[in-house]
Amino acid sequence: MRKHLYFICPTDHLEPVIESTFHEENYFCSSLGNSISFDHMMMEEINQLIETKNIREITFVLSDSNKLFKEALNNQVHKAGNSLEEFFHDIKNQKKLTSVIWKKSDLQLPVLSLYLDRRIRELQSQISFWFEDKVKINAKVYNRQKKVFKDIHSELFSLKYYSQN
């Protein structure tokens, strides 16, 4: 059976949805807004989990209705712990960059996709070189209304893919 690690936000309540949708041996790591810090100690735990449980895929998941993300997108910053303050700061920066090419009313999916893409790149840069070719890392957004998981496509939203002639 395929073994899968999901990074989720506890406010989304997605664990049972993932379990009923993806019939694999699922493991979960929870942090508010997927704001987990990939410091040395955390990476030791993640690498150990990958090795001992033979994890073959890692997925970051956030709901399109994630309360923390919506608050950050609407500049409702709260005083919180370091990782959450960094989360709010990251969303604010992604919003600024994304608003250059997208209408303000359409910012949620592009900003969410770019944020999750950055989380993927952060984890990829920290994961043990023993696992980098063995573990697939991706991200999904859960659409609550349609009850479906969608892969992110950050290349559709990133400025680095646009040509300014």
mmCIF file of C-alpha atoms in Angstrom, residues 14-27:
data_model
loop_
_atom_site.group_PDB
_atom_site.id
_atom_site.type_symbol
_atom_site.label_atom_id
_atom_site.label_comp_id
_atom_site.label_asym_id
_atom_site.label_seq_id
_atom_site.Cartn_x
_atom_site.Cartn_y
_atom_site.Cartn_z
ATOM 1 C CA LEU A 14 -9.512 17.693 6.236
ATOM 2 C CA GLU A 15 -8.163 14.531 7.838
ATOM 3 C CA PRO A 16 -11.416 12.531 7.432
ATOM 4 C CA VAL A 17 -11.930 13.917 3.915
ATOM 5 C CA ILE A 18 -8.418 12.853 2.894
ATOM 6 C CA GLU A 19 -8.886 9.416 4.478
ATOM 7 C CA SER A 20 -12.132 8.816 2.574
ATOM 8 C CA THR A 21 -10.779 10.198 -0.724
ATOM 9 C CA PHE A 22 -7.262 8.774 -0.850
ATOM 10 C CA HIS A 23 -7.243 5.112 0.130
ATOM 11 C CA GLU A 24 -3.609 4.842 1.128
ATOM 12 C CA GLU A 25 -1.713 4.563 4.360
ATOM 13 C CA ASN A 26 -1.960 8.245 5.303
ATOM 14 C CA TYR A 27 0.082 10.171 7.858
#
